[in-house]
Amino acid sequence: MNRALRCLPLLILALAWEFISRTGLVSGSALPSLVKIGEAWWGLARDGDLWTHGAASAWRVGAGLFCAIVIGAALGIGMAWWRPADMVLGPFVEIFYPLPKSALIPVTALWLGFGDGSKILLIALGCMLPVTIGAYNGARSSDRTLVWSARSMGAGRLRVLRDVVAPSALPELLSGIRTALAISFVLLIASELIVARSGFGYLIGFLGANGTYEPMFAVVLTVAFLGFVADRLYQAFTRRVFAWRE
Amino acid sequence: MSEITIEGVRHLYKPARGKPVLALDDVSLEIAPREFIALLGPSGCGKSTLLYMIGGFLPVETGSIRVNGKKVEGPGPERGIVFQHFALFPWKTVKQNVLYGLERQALQRGEREARAQTFIDMVGLSGFEDAYPSQLSGGMKQRAAIARTLAIDPRILLMDEPFGALDAQTRHLMQDELLGIWRRSPKTVIFVTHDVQEAVYLAGRVAVMSARPGKIMDIVDIGLDKSDPDLQRSKAFADKVDQLWRLVRDEAIKAQQGRRPL
């Protein structure tokens, strides 16, 4: 019941959309009917366009995020744990963190061309720092009495890193990853719109340029839905990880 | 022969911002094996700092701390510690917490499990083996922390205001249990507290510390019969509390005045 109630605003929005579109208050190209968008979506799915472009996008986001998370987490925990790393890398993190990551789109295209490589690098670079900062702050906040307890029970420095520092860093690390997840979608679509020959972003740009707005909206809504699902799945995952937090 | 020898220890606390503060100045103390000694003083007098230095968590820069003749240069399993805020690993269950130290020792798996269970039972946490710390009350958390520390069988037990975060009733129960544990398997206990009654009730000797910089002002022999169930209502007990309170009071006032208003 509660769930149904939460979907109600969405339903109202959809009905309003359909109503505005059908009565012609707004031109059909600016806001195509949802039914027609649905038909266009079905067409794209049947022809396979949705899947081939979707696969290209999924690979780029997956590989880019994977690199961002692995490198970012290692960097953040390393910086928190080993002072020289903090001193050398800290200034770079501070300088690059506020940089609008979309500015790197032409740079990565210049380096790696129009293919997957430039998108993966862009997403890896753009999503790494939120993960780094999350891991760093989390690891720094590890309670010294926990570290001392482990040490007094015979744990060496590497053990403490694995058994205390890393788990202490996890909550902030995971919230950094959630930010990275959101940024990755932005960078993916933006870079594919500008420099790509495949992917959802490319498809949106291509369909828009051809004046086929119904399929264009279909892809836009698909991307929005996937972003939502990815975030929800991620939250469900973090809840499982933090079963101990009650 | 003394088990722990502290000689001329000074500690300069260097905060991230602001001026360094002399936290401990010229502290010397001898602690005998199986002794139960309390470090009593106002908050901020450096008594916990001294405990952390004995534990090997903070470096000894001036003076020396020796345990059985060996200079303390880091933590070791012969010195177990119990913290005020329990310091249980929140992502581990009670059992996993108690097992942690045992896993660092050369023990068979079955032996480890049995030993962990023994100590969980001893502190009365049977049935809570698989509970996470967040699911336990303060008293239960501290029992779990004590079980974890006792499981690795340290000869020396360092306790940093272990009952300070508990409500009054739980605190009394835990004090009695600690005395029971100490009587059954005598260890050297160094017990940090700012509670005069607690110090008199638990310890055989009380080292009274002054406000910053922390020094040992006096060492008082308690000499009371701890097995007397009416101890806390006896005149001898009240007299000891009174004697210590007079020593501590001036320092507590000094410690208050030493604080800047917020």
Coordinates of C-alpha atoms in Angstrom, one line a residue:
Chain A
M1 CA 0.0 0.0 0.0
N2 CA 2.7 2.4 1.1
R3 CA 4.7 1.5 -2.0
A4 CA 1.8 2.1 -4.3
L5 CA 1.3 5.5 -2.6
R6 CA 4.9 6.4 -3.3
C7 CA 4.4 5.7 -7.0
L8 CA 1.4 8.0 -7.1
P9 CA 3.3 11.2 -7.9
L10 CA 5.0 9.5 -10.8
L11 CA 1.7 8.3 -12.1
I12 CA 0.2 11.7 -11.9
L13 CA 3.2 13.2 -13.7
A14 CA 2.8 10.6 -16.5
L15 CA -0.9 11.3 -16.9
A16 CA -0.2 15.1 -17.0
W17 CA 2.5 14.5 -19.6
E18 CA 0.1 12.4 -21.7
F19 CA -2.6 15.0 -21.3
I20 CA -0.5 18.0 -22.3
S21 CA 1.0 16.1 -25.2
R22 CA -2.4 15.0 -26.6
T23 CA -4.2 18.3 -26.2
G24 CA -1.4 19.9 -28.1
L25 CA -0.6 22.5 -25.4
V26 CA 3.0 21.8 -26.2
S27 CA 4.2 20.7 -29.7
G28 CA 4.4 17.0 -30.2
S29 CA 8.1 17.2 -31.0
A30 CA 9.0 19.0 -27.7
L31 CA 7.0 16.5 -25.7
P32 CA 5.9 13.4 -27.6
S33 CA 3.1 11.3 -26.2
L34 CA 4.3 8.6 -23.7
V35 CA 2.4 6.0 -25.7
K36 CA 4.4 6.9 -28.8
I37 CA 7.6 6.9 -26.9
G38 CA 6.8 3.5 -25.6
E39 CA 6.2 2.3 -29.2
A40 CA 9.5 3.9 -30.3
W41 CA 11.2 2.1 -27.4
W42 CA 9.8 -1.2 -28.5
G43 CA 11.1 -0.5 -32.0
L44 CA 14.6 0.3 -30.8
A45 CA 14.6 -2.9 -28.7
R46 CA 13.3 -5.0 -31.5
D47 CA 15.9 -3.7 -34.0
G48 CA 18.6 -4.3 -31.4
D49 CA 19.9 -0.7 -31.4
L50 CA 19.0 -0.4 -27.7
W51 CA 21.1 -3.4 -26.8
T52 CA 24.2 -2.8 -28.9
H53 CA 24.4 0.8 -27.7
G54 CA 23.5 -0.2 -24.2
A55 CA 26.2 -2.8 -24.1
A56 CA 28.8 -0.2 -25.3
S57 CA 27.7 2.2 -22.5
A58 CA 27.6 -0.6 -19.9
W59 CA 31.1 -1.7 -20.7
R60 CA 32.5 1.9 -20.5
V61 CA 30.7 2.7 -17.2
G62 CA 31.6 -0.7 -15.7
A63 CA 35.3 -0.6 -16.6
G64 CA 35.7 3.0 -15.8
L65 CA 34.0 2.7 -12.4
F66 CA 36.0 -0.4 -11.6
C67 CA 39.3 1.4 -12.2
A68 CA 38.0 4.4 -10.3
I69 CA 37.0 2.3 -7.3
V70 CA 40.1 0.1 -7.1
I71 CA 42.6 2.9 -7.7
G72 CA 40.7 5.5 -5.7
A73 CA 40.2 3.3 -2.6
A74 CA 43.8 2.1 -2.7
L75 CA 45.0 5.7 -3.0
G76 CA 42.7 7.0 -0.2
I77 CA 43.6 4.3 2.3
G78 CA 47.3 4.5 1.3
M79 CA 47.3 8.3 1.9
A80 CA 45.7 8.0 5.2
W81 CA 47.9 5.2 6.3
W82 CA 51.3 6.3 5.1
R83 CA 52.2 10.0 5.6
P84 CA 54.6 10.4 2.7
A85 CA 51.9 9.3 0.3
D86 CA 49.6 12.0 1.8
M87 CA 52.3 14.6 1.4
V88 CA 53.1 13.8 -2.2
L89 CA 49.5 13.1 -3.5
G90 CA 47.5 15.3 -1.2
P91 CA 48.1 18.5 -3.2
F92 CA 47.1 16.8 -6.5
V93 CA 43.8 15.5 -5.0
E94 CA 43.1 19.0 -3.7
I95 CA 43.7 20.7 -7.1
F96 CA 41.9 18.1 -9.2
Y97 CA 38.9 17.5 -7.0
P98 CA 37.0 20.7 -7.9
L99 CA 37.9 20.5 -11.6
P100 CA 34.7 20.0 -13.7
K101 CA 35.4 16.5 -15.0
S102 CA 33.5 17.1 -18.3
A103 CA 36.4 19.5 -19.2
L104 CA 38.5 16.3 -19.6
I105 CA 36.2 15.0 -22.4
P106 CA 38.3 16.6 -25.2
V107 CA 41.5 15.7 -23.4
T108 CA 40.8 12.0 -23.1
A109 CA 39.5 12.0 -26.7
L110 CA 42.8 13.6 -27.8
W111 CA 44.7 10.9 -26.0
L112 CA 42.7 7.8 -26.8
G113 CA 40.5 8.7 -29.7
F114 CA 36.7 8.2 -30.2
G115 CA 36.5 4.6 -28.9
D116 CA 35.9 3.0 -25.6
G117 CA 39.3 3.8 -24.2
S118 CA 38.7 7.5 -23.9
K119 CA 35.4 7.0 -22.1
I120 CA 36.8 4.5 -19.7
L121 CA 39.7 6.8 -18.9
L122 CA 37.4 9.8 -18.5
I123 CA 35.1 7.9 -16.1
A124 CA 38.1 6.4 -14.2
L125 CA 39.6 9.9 -13.8
G126 CA 36.4 11.7 -13.1
C127 CA 35.1 9.2 -10.5
M128 CA 38.3 8.4 -8.8
L129 CA 38.6 11.4 -6.5
P130 CA 35.2 11.1 -4.7
V131 CA 36.2 7.5 -3.9
T132 CA 39.7 8.6 -2.8
I133 CA 38.4 11.3 -0.5
G134 CA 35.8 8.9 1.0
A135 CA 38.4 6.3 1.6
Y136 CA 40.9 8.8 3.0
N137 CA 38.4 10.4 5.4
G138 CA 37.1 7.1 6.5
A139 CA 40.5 5.6 7.1
R140 CA 41.6 8.7 9.0
S141 CA 38.6 8.5 11.2
S142 CA 39.5 5.0 12.4
D143 CA 39.3 5.0 16.1
R144 CA 42.8 4.9 17.6
T145 CA 41.6 2.6 20.4
L146 CA 40.5 0.1 17.8
V147 CA 43.9 0.2 16.3
W148 CA 45.6 -0.1 19.7
S149 CA 43.3 -3.0 20.7
A150 CA 44.4 -4.9 17.6
R151 CA 48.0 -4.0 18.1
S152 CA 47.9 -5.2 21.7
M153 CA 46.4 -8.5 20.6
G154 CA 49.4 -9.1 18.4
A155 CA 48.4 -7.6 15.1
G156 CA 51.2 -6.2 13.0
R157 CA 50.9 -3.0 10.9
L158 CA 49.6 -4.7 7.8
R159 CA 47.1 -6.7 9.8
V160 CA 45.9 -3.5 11.4
L161 CA 45.5 -2.0 7.9
R162 CA 43.4 -4.9 6.8
D163 CA 41.5 -5.6 9.9
V164 CA 40.9 -2.2 11.4
V165 CA 41.7 0.7 9.0
A166 CA 40.0 -0.7 5.9
P167 CA 36.7 -1.7 7.6
S168 CA 36.7 1.7 9.4
A169 CA 37.0 3.4 6.0
L170 CA 34.2 1.4 4.5
P171 CA 31.2 3.6 5.4
E172 CA 32.7 6.7 3.9
L173 CA 34.3 4.8 1.1
L174 CA 30.9 3.4 0.1
S175 CA 29.3 6.8 0.2
G176 CA 32.1 8.1 -2.0
I177 CA 31.4 5.3 -4.5
R178 CA 27.7 6.3 -4.6
T179 CA 28.8 9.8 -5.6
A180 CA 31.1 8.2 -8.2
L181 CA 28.2 6.2 -9.6
A182 CA 26.2 9.3 -10.2
I183 CA 29.1 11.1 -11.8
S184 CA 29.9 8.2 -14.0
F185 CA 26.5 8.4 -15.7
V186 CA 26.9 12.1 -16.3
L187 CA 30.3 11.7 -17.8
L188 CA 29.3 8.7 -19.9
I189 CA 26.4 10.4 -21.6
A190 CA 28.2 13.7 -22.0
S191 CA 31.2 12.1 -23.6
E192 CA 29.1 9.9 -25.8
L193 CA 27.1 12.9 -27.0
I194 CA 30.2 14.7 -28.0
V195 CA 32.8 12.2 -29.2
A196 CA 31.5 8.7 -29.9
R197 CA 30.0 6.4 -32.5
S198 CA 28.1 4.2 -30.1
G199 CA 26.5 4.2 -26.7
F200 CA 23.3 5.7 -25.3
G201 CA 24.7 9.2 -25.4
Y202 CA 25.6 8.9 -29.1
L203 CA 22.1 7.4 -29.8
I204 CA 20.4 10.3 -28.0
G205 CA 22.4 12.8 -30.0
F206 CA 21.9 10.9 -33.3
L207 CA 18.2 10.5 -32.9
G208 CA 17.8 14.1 -31.8
A209 CA 19.8 15.4 -34.8
N210 CA 17.6 13.4 -37.2
G211 CA 14.5 14.9 -35.7
T212 CA 13.2 11.5 -34.5
Y213 CA 12.2 12.7 -31.0
E214 CA 10.1 9.8 -29.9
P215 CA 12.9 7.3 -29.9
M216 CA 15.2 10.0 -28.5
F217 CA 12.9 10.4 -25.5
A218 CA 12.7 6.6 -25.2
V219 CA 16.5 6.5 -24.8
V220 CA 16.6 9.4 -22.4
L221 CA 14.0 7.8 -20.2
T222 CA 15.8 4.5 -20.4
V223 CA 19.0 6.1 -19.2
A224 CA 17.1 7.9 -16.4
F225 CA 15.6 4.6 -15.3
L226 CA 18.9 2.8 -15.4
G227 CA 20.5 5.5 -13.3
F228 CA 17.7 5.1 -10.7
V229 CA 18.0 1.3 -10.7
A230 CA 21.8 1.4 -10.3
D231 CA 21.5 3.7 -7.3
R232 CA 18.8 1.6 -5.7
L233 CA 20.7 -1.6 -6.2
Y234 CA 23.8 0.1 -4.7
Q235 CA 21.9 1.2 -1.6
A236 CA 20.5 -2.3 -1.2
F237 CA 24.1 -3.6 -1.4
T238 CA 25.4 -1.1 1.2
R239 CA 22.6 -2.1 3.6
R240 CA 23.7 -5.7 3.4
V241 CA 27.3 -4.7 4.0
F242 CA 26.3 -2.8 7.1
A243 CA 24.1 -5.4 8.7
W244 CA 26.3 -4.9 11.9
R245 CA 25.2 -1.3 12.2
E246 CA 21.6 -2.0 13.1
Chain B
M1 CA 60.9 -7.4 42.8
S2 CA 58.6 -5.1 40.9
E3 CA 57.0 -6.1 37.6
I4 CA 56.7 -2.7 36.2
T5 CA 59.2 0.1 36.8
I6 CA 58.4 3.6 35.7
E7 CA 61.3 6.0 36.0
G8 CA 61.3 9.8 35.4
V9 CA 58.7 9.7 32.6
R10 CA 57.8 13.0 31.0
H11 CA 55.3 13.4 28.2
L12 CA 54.9 16.4 26.0
Y13 CA 51.5 16.4 24.3
K14 CA 51.7 18.1 20.9
P15 CA 48.3 19.0 19.6
A16 CA 47.8 19.5 15.9
R17 CA 47.3 23.2 16.6
G18 CA 48.4 25.3 19.5
K19 CA 51.3 25.0 21.9
P20 CA 52.6 21.7 23.3
V21 CA 51.4 20.8 26.8
L22 CA 53.4 19.1 29.4
A23 CA 51.0 16.2 30.2
L24 CA 53.3 14.2 32.5
D25 CA 56.3 15.4 34.5
D26 CA 58.8 13.2 36.3
V27 CA 56.6 10.2 37.0
S28 CA 58.2 7.3 38.8
L29 CA 56.3 4.3 40.1
E30 CA 57.0 0.7 40.9
I31 CA 54.3 -1.9 40.5
A32 CA 54.6 -5.4 42.0
P33 CA 53.4 -8.6 40.3
R34 CA 49.7 -9.3 41.0
E35 CA 49.1 -5.9 42.5
F36 CA 45.9 -4.0 41.9
I37 CA 46.8 -0.4 41.6
A38 CA 44.6 2.5 40.8
L39 CA 45.8 5.7 39.1
L40 CA 43.5 8.4 40.5
G41 CA 43.3 12.0 39.4
P42 CA 41.2 14.7 37.9
S43 CA 40.4 14.5 34.2
G44 CA 43.2 15.8 32.0
C45 CA 45.9 14.9 34.6
G46 CA 47.6 12.5 32.2
K47 CA 46.7 9.3 33.9
S48 CA 45.4 7.7 30.7
T49 CA 48.5 9.0 28.9
L50 CA 50.6 7.1 31.4
L51 CA 48.6 4.0 30.9
Y52 CA 48.9 4.2 27.1
M53 CA 52.7 4.6 27.5
I54 CA 52.8 1.4 29.7
G55 CA 50.7 -0.2 27.0
G56 CA 53.3 0.8 24.4
F57 CA 50.8 2.9 22.4
L58 CA 52.5 6.2 23.0
P59 CA 56.3 6.5 22.8
V60 CA 58.4 7.1 25.9
E61 CA 60.6 10.0 25.0
T62 CA 62.0 11.0 28.4
G63 CA 62.5 8.5 31.2
S64 CA 61.8 4.8 30.9
I65 CA 59.2 2.2 31.4
R66 CA 60.3 -1.4 32.0
V67 CA 58.1 -4.5 32.3
N68 CA 60.0 -7.4 33.9
G69 CA 63.2 -5.6 33.2
K70 CA 62.5 -5.2 29.5
K71 CA 62.0 -1.7 28.1
V72 CA 58.6 -1.0 26.6
E73 CA 58.9 -0.3 22.9
G74 CA 55.5 -1.1 21.6
P75 CA 52.3 -3.0 22.4
G76 CA 52.5 -6.7 23.4
P77 CA 50.0 -9.4 24.3
E78 CA 51.4 -9.7 27.8
R79 CA 49.8 -6.3 28.4
G80 CA 46.0 -6.4 27.7
I81 CA 44.0 -3.2 27.7
V82 CA 40.3 -2.4 28.3
F83 CA 39.1 1.1 27.2
Q84 CA 36.4 3.3 28.5
H85 CA 34.5 3.1 25.3
F86 CA 35.0 -0.6 24.8
A87 CA 36.9 -0.5 21.5
L88 CA 35.1 -3.6 20.2
F89 CA 35.3 -4.1 16.5
P90 CA 31.8 -3.0 15.5
W91 CA 31.8 -5.1 12.3
K92 CA 32.6 -8.3 14.3
T93 CA 30.2 -10.3 16.5
V94 CA 31.0 -10.9 20.2
K95 CA 32.5 -14.3 19.3
Q96 CA 34.6 -12.9 16.5
N97 CA 35.8 -10.1 18.7
V98 CA 36.9 -12.5 21.4
L99 CA 38.5 -14.8 18.8
Y100 CA 40.5 -11.9 17.3
G101 CA 43.5 -12.0 19.7
L102 CA 43.4 -15.8 19.8
E103 CA 43.8 -16.0 16.1
R104 CA 47.1 -14.2 16.4
Q105 CA 48.4 -17.0 18.6
A106 CA 49.6 -20.5 17.7
L107 CA 46.5 -22.4 18.7
Q108 CA 44.4 -25.1 17.0
R109 CA 41.0 -23.9 15.7
G110 CA 39.1 -26.1 18.2
E111 CA 41.2 -24.8 21.1
R112 CA 40.6 -21.2 20.1
E113 CA 36.9 -21.7 19.9
A114 CA 36.7 -23.5 23.2
R115 CA 38.8 -20.8 24.8
A116 CA 36.7 -18.0 23.4
Q117 CA 33.5 -19.7 24.6
T118 CA 35.0 -20.1 28.1
F119 CA 35.6 -16.4 28.4
I120 CA 32.2 -15.5 26.9
D121 CA 30.5 -17.7 29.4
M122 CA 32.7 -16.3 32.2
V123 CA 31.5 -12.8 31.6
G124 CA 27.9 -14.0 31.3
L125 CA 27.4 -13.4 27.6
S126 CA 26.3 -16.9 26.7
G127 CA 23.7 -16.7 24.0
F128 CA 25.1 -13.4 22.7
E129 CA 28.0 -15.0 20.7
D130 CA 26.6 -13.9 17.4
A131 CA 25.3 -10.5 18.4
Y132 CA 27.1 -7.4 17.1
P133 CA 28.3 -4.7 19.6
S134 CA 25.6 -2.3 18.4
Q135 CA 23.0 -4.8 19.6
L136 CA 24.4 -4.9 23.2
S137 CA 23.9 -2.6 26.2
G138 CA 26.9 -0.7 27.5
G139 CA 27.5 -3.2 30.3
M140 CA 27.4 -6.1 27.9
K141 CA 29.8 -4.4 25.5
Q142 CA 32.3 -3.9 28.3
R143 CA 31.9 -7.5 29.4
A144 CA 32.7 -8.5 25.8
A145 CA 35.7 -6.2 25.8
I146 CA 36.9 -7.7 29.0
A147 CA 36.4 -11.3 27.7
R148 CA 38.4 -10.4 24.6
T149 CA 41.3 -9.0 26.6
L150 CA 41.3 -11.9 29.2
A151 CA 41.1 -14.5 26.5
I152 CA 44.7 -13.8 25.4
D153 CA 45.7 -14.2 29.1
P154 CA 47.8 -11.1 29.6
R155 CA 49.8 -11.0 32.8
I156 CA 49.1 -7.3 33.0
L157 CA 45.7 -5.8 32.7
L158 CA 45.5 -2.1 31.8
M159 CA 42.1 -0.6 32.4
D160 CA 41.3 2.9 31.2
E161 CA 38.2 4.1 33.1
P162 CA 36.6 0.9 32.0
F163 CA 33.3 1.5 33.9
G164 CA 33.1 5.2 33.4
A165 CA 30.6 5.0 30.6
L166 CA 28.2 2.7 32.5
D167 CA 25.2 3.5 34.7
A168 CA 25.7 3.3 38.4
Q169 CA 24.1 -0.1 39.0
T170 CA 26.0 -1.8 36.2
R171 CA 29.2 -0.2 37.4
H172 CA 28.8 -1.7 40.8
L173 CA 28.1 -5.2 39.4
M174 CA 31.1 -4.9 37.1
Q175 CA 33.4 -3.8 39.9
D176 CA 32.4 -6.8 41.9
E177 CA 33.0 -9.1 38.9
L178 CA 36.4 -7.6 38.2
L179 CA 37.4 -8.2 41.8
G180 CA 36.2 -11.8 41.5
I181 CA 38.2 -12.3 38.2
W182 CA 41.3 -10.8 39.8
R183 CA 41.0 -13.0 42.8
R184 CA 40.5 -16.1 40.8
S185 CA 43.4 -15.5 38.3
P186 CA 45.6 -12.8 39.9
K187 CA 47.0 -10.5 37.3
T188 CA 48.7 -7.1 37.7
V189 CA 46.0 -4.6 37.2
I190 CA 46.5 -0.9 36.6
F191 CA 43.2 0.8 36.8
V192 CA 42.7 4.4 35.7
T193 CA 39.8 6.2 37.3
H194 CA 38.7 9.6 38.5
D195 CA 36.2 8.1 40.9
V196 CA 37.6 8.0 44.5
Q197 CA 35.1 5.4 45.8
E198 CA 35.9 3.1 42.9
A199 CA 39.7 3.4 43.5
V200 CA 39.3 2.6 47.2
Y201 CA 36.9 -0.2 46.5
L202 CA 39.0 -2.0 43.9
A203 CA 42.7 -1.2 44.5
G204 CA 45.2 -2.3 47.0
R205 CA 47.2 0.9 46.4
V206 CA 46.2 4.2 44.9
A207 CA 48.6 6.5 43.1
V208 CA 47.1 10.0 43.3
M209 CA 48.0 12.3 40.4
S210 CA 48.1 16.0 40.3
A211 CA 46.5 18.2 37.7
R212 CA 48.5 19.2 34.6
P213 CA 51.4 18.6 34.4
G214 CA 50.5 15.2 35.9
K215 CA 52.8 14.0 38.7
I216 CA 52.3 11.4 41.3
M217 CA 51.5 13.3 44.5
D218 CA 51.1 10.4 46.8
I219 CA 50.7 6.7 47.0
V220 CA 48.1 5.5 49.5
D221 CA 47.9 1.9 50.8
I222 CA 44.3 0.9 51.1
G223 CA 44.7 -2.2 53.2
L224 CA 41.0 -3.1 53.4
D225 CA 39.5 -6.6 53.3
K226 CA 38.0 -6.7 49.8
S227 CA 36.0 -9.9 50.6
D228 CA 33.9 -8.1 53.2
P229 CA 30.5 -7.7 51.6
D230 CA 29.8 -4.7 53.8
L231 CA 33.0 -3.0 53.0
Q232 CA 31.4 0.0 51.3
R233 CA 29.4 0.8 54.4
S234 CA 32.3 0.4 56.9
K235 CA 34.0 3.3 58.7
A236 CA 37.4 2.2 57.5
F237 CA 36.2 2.5 53.9
A238 CA 34.7 6.0 54.5
D239 CA 37.9 7.1 56.1
K240 CA 40.0 6.0 53.2
V241 CA 37.6 7.7 50.7
D242 CA 37.8 10.8 52.8
Q243 CA 41.6 10.8 52.9
L244 CA 41.9 10.4 49.2
W245 CA 39.2 12.9 48.4
R246 CA 41.1 15.6 50.4
L247 CA 44.2 14.8 48.3
V248 CA 42.3 14.9 45.0
R249 CA 40.0 17.8 45.7
D250 CA 42.5 20.6 45.4
E251 CA 43.8 19.1 42.2
A252 CA 40.3 18.8 40.8
I253 CA 39.7 22.5 41.5
K254 CA 43.1 23.3 39.9
A255 CA 42.1 21.3 36.9
Q256 CA 38.8 23.2 36.6
Q257 CA 40.5 26.6 36.9
G258 CA 43.1 25.5 34.3
R259 CA 40.3 25.2 31.7
R260 CA 39.5 28.2 29.6
P261 CA 35.8 29.1 29.5
L262 CA 34.1 28.0 26.3

